[in-house]
mmCIF file of C-alpha atoms in Angstrom:
data_model
loop_
_atom_site.group_PDB
_atom_site.id
_atom_site.type_symbol
_atom_site.label_atom_id
_atom_site.label_comp_id
_atom_site.label_asym_id
_atom_site.label_seq_id
_atom_site.Cartn_x
_atom_site.Cartn_y
_atom_site.Cartn_z
ATOM 1 C CA MET A 1 6.345 23.080 -19.197
ATOM 2 C CA ASP A 2 4.330 22.893 -16.001
ATOM 3 C CA TYR A 3 1.867 20.012 -16.099
ATOM 4 C CA SER A 4 0.680 16.938 -14.183
ATOM 5 C CA VAL A 5 0.249 13.345 -15.309
ATOM 6 C CA PHE A 6 -2.281 10.952 -13.794
ATOM 7 C CA GLN A 7 -1.654 7.220 -14.314
ATOM 8 C CA CYS A 8 -3.941 4.279 -13.522
ATOM 9 C CA PRO A 9 -4.825 0.774 -14.781
ATOM 10 C CA LYS A 10 -6.534 0.464 -18.156
ATOM 11 C CA LYS A 11 -9.506 -1.216 -16.541
ATOM 12 C CA ILE A 12 -10.952 -1.432 -13.018
ATOM 13 C CA ILE A 13 -13.739 -3.951 -12.447
ATOM 14 C CA TYR A 14 -15.649 -3.697 -9.194
ATOM 15 C CA GLY A 15 -18.491 -5.640 -7.600
ATOM 16 C CA LYS A 16 -19.550 -8.828 -5.857
ATOM 17 C CA ASN A 17 -18.410 -12.039 -7.553
ATOM 18 C CA THR A 18 -16.273 -10.196 -10.105
ATOM 19 C CA VAL A 19 -13.562 -12.757 -9.342
ATOM 20 C CA ASN A 20 -15.502 -14.983 -11.737
ATOM 21 C CA VAL A 21 -14.737 -12.748 -14.748
ATOM 22 C CA ILE A 22 -10.968 -13.112 -14.408
ATOM 23 C CA GLY A 23 -10.823 -15.896 -16.984
ATOM 24 C CA SER A 24 -12.723 -13.999 -19.662
ATOM 25 C CA GLU A 25 -10.703 -10.843 -19.029
ATOM 26 C CA ALA A 26 -7.428 -12.770 -19.024
ATOM 27 C CA ALA A 27 -7.873 -14.669 -22.261
ATOM 28 C CA VAL A 28 -6.747 -11.665 -24.310
ATOM 29 C CA PHE A 29 -3.277 -11.852 -22.730
ATOM 30 C CA GLY A 30 -2.545 -15.456 -23.659
ATOM 31 C CA ASN A 31 -3.174 -19.020 -22.535
ATOM 32 C CA LYS A 32 -0.682 -19.440 -19.695
ATOM 33 C CA ALA A 33 -0.893 -17.569 -16.403
ATOM 34 C CA MET A 34 1.162 -17.503 -13.228
ATOM 35 C CA ILE A 35 -0.887 -16.898 -10.092
ATOM 36 C CA VAL A 36 1.354 -15.054 -7.621
ATOM 37 C CA THR A 37 -0.020 -15.372 -4.105
ATOM 38 C CA GLY A 38 0.792 -16.001 -0.451
ATOM 39 C CA LYS A 39 1.598 -19.291 1.177
ATOM 40 C CA HIS A 40 -1.689 -20.014 2.933
ATOM 41 C CA SER A 41 -4.445 -17.397 3.133
ATOM 42 C CA SER A 42 -5.764 -17.359 -0.450
ATOM 43 C CA LYS A 43 -6.043 -21.148 -0.401
ATOM 44 C CA LYS A 44 -7.668 -21.159 3.024
ATOM 45 C CA THR A 45 -10.300 -18.576 2.051
ATOM 46 C CA GLY A 46 -11.110 -20.221 -1.255
ATOM 47 C CA ALA A 47 -9.954 -17.217 -3.312
ATOM 48 C CA LEU A 48 -7.216 -19.218 -5.022
ATOM 49 C CA ASP A 49 -9.641 -21.925 -6.142
ATOM 50 C CA LYS A 50 -12.018 -19.314 -7.555
ATOM 51 C CA VAL A 51 -9.274 -17.663 -9.601
ATOM 52 C CA TYR A 52 -7.899 -21.030 -10.737
ATOM 53 C CA ASP A 53 -11.329 -22.277 -11.853
ATOM 54 C CA SER A 54 -12.140 -19.033 -13.661
ATOM 55 C CA LEU A 55 -8.925 -19.300 -15.666
ATOM 56 C CA LYS A 56 -9.392 -23.013 -16.448
ATOM 57 C CA ASN A 57 -12.957 -22.378 -17.610
ATOM 58 C CA GLN A 58 -11.536 -20.114 -20.317
ATOM 59 C CA ARG A 59 -8.867 -22.651 -21.312
ATOM 60 C CA VAL A 60 -6.092 -20.690 -19.617
ATOM 61 C CA ASP A 61 -3.448 -22.871 -17.975
ATOM 62 C CA PRO A 62 -2.604 -21.585 -14.457
ATOM 63 C CA VAL A 63 0.764 -22.073 -12.768
ATOM 64 C CA ILE A 64 0.624 -21.401 -9.027
ATOM 65 C CA PHE A 65 3.508 -19.553 -7.375
ATOM 66 C CA ASN A 66 2.447 -19.442 -3.719
ATOM 67 C CA LYS A 67 5.688 -18.547 -1.970
ATOM 68 C CA VAL A 68 5.163 -14.854 -1.253
ATOM 69 C CA GLU A 69 5.884 -13.916 2.368
ATOM 70 C CA SER A 70 4.483 -10.953 4.317
ATOM 71 C CA ASP A 71 7.349 -8.730 3.154
ATOM 72 C CA PRO A 72 8.368 -10.084 -0.260
ATOM 73 C CA SER A 73 12.107 -10.566 -0.457
ATOM 74 C CA VAL A 74 14.691 -10.338 -3.185
ATOM 75 C CA PHE A 75 15.015 -14.133 -3.064
ATOM 76 C CA THR A 76 11.288 -14.668 -3.594
ATOM 77 C CA VAL A 77 11.274 -12.340 -6.590
ATOM 78 C CA ARG A 78 14.221 -14.198 -8.095
ATOM 79 C CA GLU A 79 12.452 -17.526 -7.630
ATOM 80 C CA GLY A 80 9.272 -16.143 -9.170
ATOM 81 C CA VAL A 81 11.198 -14.836 -12.178
ATOM 82 C CA LYS A 82 12.784 -18.267 -12.626
ATOM 83 C CA VAL A 83 9.402 -20.011 -12.542
ATOM 84 C CA GLY A 84 7.832 -17.457 -14.876
ATOM 85 C CA LYS A 85 10.584 -17.852 -17.459
ATOM 86 C CA GLU A 86 10.702 -21.632 -17.269
ATOM 87 C CA GLU A 87 6.932 -21.890 -17.643
ATOM 88 C CA LYS A 88 6.883 -19.198 -20.367
ATOM 89 C CA VAL A 89 3.894 -17.459 -18.790
ATOM 90 C CA ASP A 90 1.962 -14.907 -20.821
ATOM 91 C CA PHE A 91 0.667 -12.917 -17.869
ATOM 92 C CA ILE A 92 0.462 -12.818 -14.075
ATOM 93 C CA VAL A 93 -2.534 -12.833 -11.749
ATOM 94 C CA ALA A 94 -1.565 -11.158 -8.463
ATOM 95 C CA LEU A 95 -3.862 -12.518 -5.756
ATOM 96 C CA GLY A 96 -3.729 -11.399 -2.135
ATOM 97 C CA GLY A 97 -2.682 -8.373 -0.158
ATOM 98 C CA GLY A 98 0.003 -5.840 -0.901
ATOM 99 C CA SER A 99 2.798 -8.387 -0.599
ATOM 100 C CA ALA A 100 1.452 -10.505 -3.447
ATOM 101 C CA MET A 101 0.926 -7.387 -5.570
ATOM 102 C CA ASP A 102 4.426 -6.080 -4.881
ATOM 103 C CA ALA A 103 6.030 -9.432 -5.650
ATOM 104 C CA ALA A 104 4.014 -9.816 -8.862
ATOM 105 C CA LYS A 105 5.036 -6.371 -10.084
ATOM 106 C CA ALA A 106 8.703 -7.024 -9.401
ATOM 107 C CA ILE A 107 8.576 -10.450 -11.058
ATOM 108 C CA SER A 108 6.835 -9.008 -14.118
ATOM 109 C CA MET A 109 9.355 -6.164 -14.375
ATOM 110 C CA VAL A 110 12.410 -8.419 -14.255
ATOM 111 C CA ILE A 111 10.941 -10.912 -16.740
ATOM 112 C CA GLY A 112 10.278 -8.074 -19.165
ATOM 113 C CA ASN A 113 13.470 -6.087 -18.655
ATOM 114 C CA GLY A 114 16.057 -8.700 -17.700
ATOM 115 C CA GLY A 115 18.778 -8.472 -15.096
ATOM 116 C CA ASP A 116 18.217 -8.904 -11.366
ATOM 117 C CA ILE A 117 15.740 -7.239 -9.035
ATOM 118 C CA LEU A 118 18.582 -5.433 -7.234
ATOM 119 C CA ASP A 119 19.444 -3.638 -10.478
ATOM 120 C CA TYR A 120 16.199 -1.697 -10.217
ATOM 121 C CA GLU A 121 17.068 -0.112 -6.899
ATOM 122 C CA LYS A 122 18.953 2.525 -8.899
ATOM 123 C CA ILE A 123 17.741 2.237 -12.490
ATOM 124 C CA GLN A 124 14.325 2.432 -14.105
ATOM 125 C CA PRO A 125 12.862 -0.368 -16.221
ATOM 126 C CA LYS A 126 12.784 0.495 -19.914
ATOM 127 C CA THR A 127 9.619 -1.302 -20.879
ATOM 128 C CA TYR A 128 6.582 -3.204 -19.636
ATOM 129 C CA GLY A 129 6.855 -6.651 -18.149
ATOM 130 C CA VAL A 130 4.278 -9.374 -18.655
ATOM 131 C CA PRO A 131 0.737 -8.043 -18.088
ATOM 132 C CA ILE A 132 -0.677 -8.155 -14.547
ATOM 133 C CA ILE A 133 -4.253 -8.700 -13.421
ATOM 134 C CA ALA A 134 -4.423 -7.636 -9.772
ATOM 135 C CA VAL A 135 -7.010 -9.134 -7.427
ATOM 136 C CA PRO A 136 -6.834 -7.768 -3.853
ATOM 137 C CA THR A 137 -8.090 -9.863 -0.962
ATOM 138 C CA THR A 138 -7.436 -7.155 1.633
ATOM 139 C CA ALA A 139 -8.738 -3.604 1.789
ATOM 140 C CA GLY A 140 -5.630 -1.588 2.398
ATOM 141 C CA THR A 141 -2.665 -1.282 0.094
ATOM 142 C CA GLY A 142 -4.189 0.045 -3.115
ATOM 143 C CA SER A 143 -1.336 -1.754 -4.856
ATOM 144 C CA GLU A 144 -3.705 -3.094 -7.504
ATOM 145 C CA VAL A 145 -3.842 0.407 -9.039
ATOM 146 C CA SER A 146 -0.426 1.823 -8.097
ATOM 147 C CA LYS A 147 2.996 2.166 -9.717
ATOM 148 C CA PHE A 148 4.913 1.139 -6.590
ATOM 149 C CA SER A 149 6.463 -2.098 -5.364
ATOM 150 C CA ILE A 150 8.365 -2.565 -2.115
ATOM 151 C CA ILE A 151 10.842 -5.432 -1.989
ATOM 152 C CA THR A 152 12.931 -6.328 1.065
ATOM 153 C CA ASP A 153 16.652 -7.010 0.833
ATOM 154 C CA THR A 154 17.032 -9.163 3.924
ATOM 155 C CA GLU A 155 20.827 -9.163 3.735
ATOM 156 C CA ARG A 156 21.111 -5.362 3.952
ATOM 157 C CA LYS A 157 17.913 -5.000 6.002
ATOM 158 C CA ILE A 158 16.412 -2.387 3.715
ATOM 159 C CA LYS A 159 13.153 -2.056 1.841
ATOM 160 C CA MET A 160 13.638 -1.037 -1.771
ATOM 161 C CA LEU A 161 10.991 1.256 -3.225
ATOM 162 C CA ILE A 162 10.502 0.608 -6.921
ATOM 163 C CA SER A 163 8.460 3.186 -8.793
ATOM 164 C CA SER A 164 7.526 2.935 -12.461
ATOM 165 C CA ASN A 165 4.468 3.366 -14.663
ATOM 166 C CA PHE A 166 5.570 0.137 -16.364
ATOM 167 C CA ILE A 167 4.475 -1.918 -13.336
ATOM 168 C CA ILE A 168 0.918 -0.590 -13.018
ATOM 169 C CA PRO A 169 -1.406 -3.587 -13.459
ATOM 170 C CA GLU A 170 -3.369 -3.780 -16.688
ATOM 171 C CA ILE A 171 -6.571 -4.751 -14.891
ATOM 172 C CA ALA A 172 -7.672 -4.442 -11.271
ATOM 173 C CA ILE A 173 -10.541 -6.657 -10.136
ATOM 174 C CA LEU A 174 -12.120 -5.696 -6.826
ATOM 175 C CA ASP A 175 -14.493 -8.256 -5.375
ATOM 176 C CA PRO A 176 -15.555 -7.249 -1.843
ATOM 177 C CA LEU A 177 -16.579 -10.822 -1.066
ATOM 178 C CA LEU A 178 -12.905 -11.820 -1.166
ATOM 179 C CA THR A 179 -12.224 -9.510 1.794
ATOM 180 C CA MET A 180 -14.892 -10.993 4.067
ATOM 181 C CA MET A 181 -12.496 -13.518 5.601
ATOM 182 C CA MET A 182 -9.991 -10.935 6.827
ATOM 183 C CA PRO A 183 -9.488 -11.227 10.604
ATOM 184 C CA PRO A 184 -10.019 -8.054 12.672
ATOM 185 C CA GLN A 185 -6.333 -7.170 13.128
ATOM 186 C CA VAL A 186 -5.582 -7.544 9.416
ATOM 187 C CA THR A 187 -8.690 -5.495 8.622
ATOM 188 C CA ALA A 188 -7.493 -2.795 11.021
ATOM 189 C CA ALA A 189 -3.868 -2.730 9.837
ATOM 190 C CA THR A 190 -4.672 -2.703 6.132
ATOM 191 C CA GLY A 191 -7.403 -0.126 6.676
ATOM 192 C CA MET A 192 -5.021 2.183 8.528
ATOM 193 C CA ASP A 193 -2.503 1.655 5.741
ATOM 194 C CA ALA A 194 -5.059 2.951 3.244
ATOM 195 C CA PHE A 195 -5.988 5.817 5.573
ATOM 196 C CA THR A 196 -2.320 6.806 5.710
ATOM 197 C CA HIS A 197 -2.023 6.610 1.913
ATOM 198 C CA ALA A 198 -4.952 8.972 1.485
ATOM 199 C CA ILE A 199 -3.798 11.537 4.051
ATOM 200 C CA GLU A 200 -0.190 11.551 2.872
ATOM 201 C CA ALA A 201 -1.173 11.770 -0.798
ATOM 202 C CA TYR A 202 -3.265 14.835 0.021
ATOM 203 C CA ILE A 203 -0.516 16.679 1.905
ATOM 204 C CA SER A 204 2.374 15.489 -0.311
ATOM 205 C CA LYS A 205 4.382 18.091 -2.188
ATOM 206 C CA ALA A 206 3.577 16.112 -5.345
ATOM 207 C CA ALA A 207 -0.201 16.341 -4.834
ATOM 208 C CA GLN A 208 -2.219 17.442 -7.858
ATOM 209 C CA PRO A 209 -5.896 18.299 -8.437
ATOM 210 C CA MET A 210 -6.859 14.821 -9.681
ATOM 211 C CA SER A 211 -5.055 12.990 -6.883
ATOM 212 C CA ASP A 212 -6.691 15.338 -4.355
ATOM 213 C CA ILE A 213 -10.160 14.272 -5.514
ATOM 214 C CA PHE A 214 -9.387 10.605 -4.867
ATOM 215 C CA ALA A 215 -7.527 11.298 -1.618
ATOM 216 C CA ILE A 216 -10.426 13.197 -0.058
ATOM 217 C CA LYS A 217 -12.973 10.621 -1.211
ATOM 218 C CA ALA A 218 -10.778 7.906 0.321
ATOM 219 C CA ILE A 219 -10.466 9.780 3.629
ATOM 220 C CA ARG A 220 -14.243 10.170 3.753
ATOM 221 C CA LEU A 221 -14.973 6.491 3.075
ATOM 222 C CA ILE A 222 -12.238 5.001 5.248
ATOM 223 C CA SER A 223 -12.764 7.236 8.278
ATOM 224 C CA SER A 224 -16.466 6.386 8.405
ATOM 225 C CA ASN A 225 -16.133 2.650 7.764
ATOM 226 C CA ILE A 226 -12.899 1.346 9.271
ATOM 227 C CA ALA A 227 -14.159 0.819 12.825
ATOM 228 C CA ARG A 228 -17.332 -0.820 11.563
ATOM 229 C CA SER A 229 -15.375 -3.121 9.257
ATOM 230 C CA VAL A 230 -13.112 -4.162 12.151
ATOM 231 C CA LEU A 231 -15.845 -4.645 14.749
ATOM 232 C CA LYS A 232 -18.673 -5.979 12.574
ATOM 233 C CA GLY A 233 -17.134 -6.819 9.233
ATOM 234 C CA ASP A 234 -20.440 -6.571 7.376
ATOM 235 C CA ILE A 235 -20.462 -6.493 3.573
ATOM 236 C CA GLU A 236 -21.446 -2.824 3.274
ATOM 237 C CA ALA A 237 -18.488 -1.696 5.372
ATOM 238 C CA ARG A 238 -16.200 -4.081 3.463
ATOM 239 C CA GLU A 239 -17.400 -2.670 0.142
ATOM 240 C CA ASN A 240 -16.781 0.886 1.278
ATOM 241 C CA MET A 241 -13.323 0.027 2.583
ATOM 242 C CA LEU A 242 -12.378 -1.743 -0.645
ATOM 243 C CA LEU A 243 -13.449 1.278 -2.677
ATOM 244 C CA GLY A 244 -11.795 3.671 -0.237
ATOM 245 C CA GLN A 245 -8.442 1.902 -0.326
ATOM 246 C CA MET A 246 -8.594 1.819 -4.143
ATOM 247 C CA TYR A 247 -9.219 5.578 -4.249
ATOM 248 C CA ALA A 248 -6.292 6.012 -1.866
ATOM 249 C CA GLY A 249 -4.176 3.859 -4.172
ATOM 250 C CA LEU A 250 -5.000 6.055 -7.150
ATOM 251 C CA ALA A 251 -4.142 9.121 -5.078
ATOM 252 C CA PHE A 252 -0.774 8.037 -3.722
ATOM 253 C CA SER A 253 0.276 6.340 -6.966
ATOM 254 C CA ASN A 254 0.204 9.802 -8.532
ATOM 255 C CA ALA A 255 1.054 12.028 -5.560
ATOM 256 C CA SER A 256 3.241 9.594 -3.611
ATOM 257 C CA THR A 257 3.318 9.301 0.163
ATOM 258 C CA ALA A 258 5.423 11.191 2.699
ATOM 259 C CA LEU A 259 7.142 10.921 6.071
ATOM 260 C CA VAL A 260 4.992 8.220 7.686
ATOM 261 C CA HIS A 261 6.054 5.795 4.983
ATOM 262 C CA SER A 262 9.704 6.839 5.224
ATOM 263 C CA MET A 263 9.682 6.124 8.952
ATOM 264 C CA SER A 264 7.680 2.905 8.718
ATOM 265 C CA ARG A 265 9.985 1.116 6.276
ATOM 266 C CA PRO A 266 12.825 0.669 8.815
ATOM 267 C CA LEU A 267 10.312 -0.843 11.250
ATOM 268 C CA GLY A 268 9.538 -3.522 8.717
ATOM 269 C CA ALA A 269 13.113 -4.039 7.565
ATOM 270 C CA TYR A 270 14.633 -4.304 11.074
ATOM 271 C CA TYR A 271 11.782 -5.711 13.155
ATOM 272 C CA LYS A 272 9.303 -7.178 10.657
ATOM 273 C CA VAL A 273 6.511 -4.904 11.885
ATOM 274 C CA PRO A 274 3.691 -5.286 9.319
ATOM 275 C CA HIS A 275 3.595 -2.268 7.041
ATOM 276 C CA GLY A 276 0.040 -1.192 7.820
ATOM 277 C CA MET A 277 0.579 -1.554 11.562
ATOM 278 C CA ALA A 278 3.783 0.491 11.392
ATOM 279 C CA ASN A 279 1.974 3.257 9.506
ATOM 280 C CA ALA A 280 -0.870 3.200 12.010
ATOM 281 C CA ILE A 281 1.433 3.613 15.012
ATOM 282 C CA LEU A 282 3.311 6.485 13.357
ATOM 283 C CA LEU A 283 0.431 8.345 11.740
ATOM 284 C CA THR A 284 -0.828 10.583 14.556
ATOM 285 C CA GLU A 285 2.581 11.739 15.767
ATOM 286 C CA VAL A 286 3.841 12.454 12.258
ATOM 287 C CA MET A 287 0.666 14.405 11.508
ATOM 288 C CA LYS A 288 1.265 16.474 14.648
ATOM 289 C CA PHE A 289 4.717 17.236 13.238
ATOM 290 C CA ASN A 290 3.277 18.185 9.826
ATOM 291 C CA ARG A 291 0.120 20.044 10.878
ATOM 292 C CA ALA A 292 1.425 23.595 11.047
ATOM 293 C CA SER A 293 3.086 23.332 7.641
ATOM 294 C CA CYS A 294 -0.221 22.655 5.832
ATOM 295 C CA ALA A 295 -2.959 23.597 8.298
ATOM 296 C CA GLU A 296 -5.408 24.571 5.530
ATOM 297 C CA LYS A 297 -5.260 21.044 4.147
ATOM 298 C CA PHE A 298 -5.792 19.624 7.619
ATOM 299 C CA LYS A 299 -8.992 21.637 7.849
ATOM 300 C CA VAL A 300 -10.225 19.949 4.659
ATOM 301 C CA ILE A 301 -9.212 16.572 6.088
ATOM 302 C CA ALA A 302 -11.244 17.313 9.234
ATOM 303 C CA GLU A 303 -14.300 18.085 7.112
ATOM 304 C CA ALA A 304 -13.815 14.900 5.085
ATOM 305 C CA MET A 305 -13.796 12.913 8.337
ATOM 306 C CA GLY A 306 -17.170 14.379 9.217
ATOM 307 C CA GLU A 307 -16.063 16.986 11.741
ATOM 308 C CA ASN A 308 -18.008 20.245 11.988
ATOM 309 C CA VAL A 309 -15.395 22.981 11.660
ATOM 310 C CA GLU A 310 -17.765 25.806 10.787
ATOM 311 C CA GLY A 311 -16.675 28.972 12.567
ATOM 312 C CA LYS A 312 -13.340 27.433 13.561
ATOM 313 C CA SER A 313 -10.038 29.035 12.673
ATOM 314 C CA VAL A 314 -7.703 27.126 10.386
ATOM 315 C CA ARG A 315 -5.509 26.320 13.365
ATOM 316 C CA GLU A 316 -8.431 25.056 15.461
ATOM 317 C CA ALA A 317 -9.739 22.937 12.602
ATOM 318 C CA SER A 318 -6.311 21.457 11.908
ATOM 319 C CA LEU A 319 -5.942 20.456 15.552
ATOM 320 C CA ILE A 320 -9.361 18.789 15.406
ATOM 321 C CA ALA A 321 -8.131 16.802 12.382
ATOM 322 C CA VAL A 322 -5.174 15.412 14.308
ATOM 323 C CA ASP A 323 -7.355 14.480 17.274
ATOM 324 C CA THR A 324 -9.843 12.731 14.991
ATOM 325 C CA ILE A 325 -7.098 10.791 13.230
ATOM 326 C CA ARG A 326 -5.893 9.526 16.607
ATOM 327 C CA SER A 327 -9.436 8.644 17.689
ATOM 328 C CA ILE A 328 -9.975 6.599 14.514
ATOM 329 C CA PHE A 329 -6.664 4.811 15.114
ATOM 330 C CA LEU A 330 -7.564 3.974 18.730
ATOM 331 C CA ASP A 331 -10.902 2.525 17.605
ATOM 332 C CA THR A 332 -9.058 -0.122 15.585
ATOM 333 C CA GLY A 333 -7.504 -1.729 18.659
ATOM 334 C CA LEU A 334 -4.047 -1.915 17.089
ATOM 335 C CA PRO A 335 -0.874 -1.568 19.205
ATOM 336 C CA VAL A 336 -0.186 2.068 20.076
ATOM 337 C CA SER A 337 3.548 1.971 20.819
ATOM 338 C CA LEU A 338 6.765 0.777 19.222
ATOM 339 C CA LYS A 339 7.624 -1.102 22.404
ATOM 340 C CA GLU A 340 4.522 -3.264 21.979
ATOM 341 C CA VAL A 341 5.740 -4.470 18.572
ATOM 342 C CA GLY A 342 9.273 -5.280 19.686
ATOM 343 C CA VAL A 343 11.255 -2.271 18.470
ATOM 344 C CA ASP A 344 14.581 -1.542 20.186
ATOM 345 C CA LYS A 345 14.878 2.139 21.110
ATOM 346 C CA ASN A 346 18.665 1.930 20.870
ATOM 347 C CA ASN A 347 18.250 1.661 17.116
ATOM 348 C CA PHE A 348 16.220 4.850 16.688
ATOM 349 C CA ARG A 349 19.059 6.912 15.238
ATOM 350 C CA LYS A 350 19.899 4.333 12.576
ATOM 351 C CA MET A 351 16.211 4.070 11.699
ATOM 352 C CA ALA A 352 15.943 7.855 11.483
ATOM 353 C CA GLU A 353 18.970 8.035 9.213
ATOM 354 C CA ASP A 354 17.446 5.387 6.951
ATOM 355 C CA ALA A 355 14.157 7.308 6.875
ATOM 356 C CA MET A 356 15.969 10.511 5.900
ATOM 357 C CA GLU A 357 17.381 8.723 2.851
ATOM 358 C CA SER A 358 13.927 7.681 1.651
ATOM 359 C CA LYS A 359 12.588 9.424 -1.451
ATOM 360 C CA THR A 360 9.237 10.056 0.213
ATOM 361 C CA THR A 361 10.825 12.211 2.916
ATOM 362 C CA ALA A 362 11.593 14.826 0.255
ATOM 363 C CA LEU A 363 7.857 15.046 -0.508
ATOM 364 C CA ASN A 364 6.838 15.654 3.093
ATOM 365 C CA PRO A 365 5.323 19.138 3.586
ATOM 366 C CA ARG A 366 7.705 19.857 6.464
ATOM 367 C CA LYS A 367 11.416 19.153 6.106
ATOM 368 C CA PRO A 368 12.653 17.124 9.110
ATOM 369 C CA THR A 369 16.060 16.579 10.654
ATOM 370 C CA VAL A 370 17.415 13.263 11.884
ATOM 371 C CA GLU A 371 17.042 14.527 15.452
ATOM 372 C CA GLN A 372 13.366 15.322 14.887
ATOM 373 C CA LEU A 373 12.736 11.838 13.515
ATOM 374 C CA VAL A 374 14.441 10.301 16.529
ATOM 375 C CA GLU A 375 12.163 12.417 18.714
ATOM 376 C CA ILE A 376 9.066 11.147 16.911
ATOM 377 C CA TYR A 377 10.171 7.548 17.409
ATOM 378 C CA GLU A 378 10.806 8.286 21.082
ATOM 379 C CA LYS A 379 7.356 9.834 21.566
ATOM 380 C CA ILE A 380 5.621 6.684 20.365
ATOM 381 C CA TYR A 381 7.919 4.224 22.105
#
């Protein structure tokens, strides 16, 4: 039977100061929560205190697990599972950027299914873990609405992609005020991450009509607000970026991503290049590689970015799309080359081989070879 399935959280709450409703929303899950967050930023910005107070006001006892690093590791997940079991938590509040969300999902999954996080590199969880309330403090990953978690095995230097409907958060709470403290480079990197999610979800082989709606809406919002959010950071731009990245999250959670993500994971695993920054550096060149294979979709992308393509051929419009994508990237002020972020060109072949093994490569509209991936890395070195 030929059909599509669209998955998303049971509830999405959006608006200023919605962080204050976490306690009332959480009470249904139990009276003990584990807040999974990063080491410093959520405390520094005051977001952690707001979540903590909201839970306490509803007589929910919070346990803080604030050991999540920028690329959550196998060891961190194991420690989080240990804390969660010892404290007998009823649910998890994931607070922060994509790293906190990814760690929370993995911790929840292992608590609910048993075993070790490494087991789930090859097998699927059989049931839900403890419920998750996801509260993003960055506008980029869309992880608060997605079925994906990326966990780094530092010993093997690989990023494991875990995909399961069982790890989609129960509730996503999007408060744009929590994103106001993001510094410009984080705003740029997370915004380009979301931009990449939207574009790749739209051109993915697994794209479907419902995911397309969210992908195009995300492209429209992000392309017109990312530079403003980086340079000015005003609340309107922040609101639009938070919505845009959420739409992108809904799109790629159901349509997946493609080659940019396959090629960016080795950059993080080998050289600790932040995920959003890696995607940003790769995006234009990979889209040049993909353009001819789905030029009609690139024309739609150009229109969504506000380009006037009336009277243009499909080829002309698709080329305009690539140029506009690059222009948006350059406006962010992020590094433009792999050399700038410390990547060793002698490792390109190994990175390309790793990227070829990624599941998202199979969903790319154009099938690459290892040699072609090496060439892409070389072009942006």
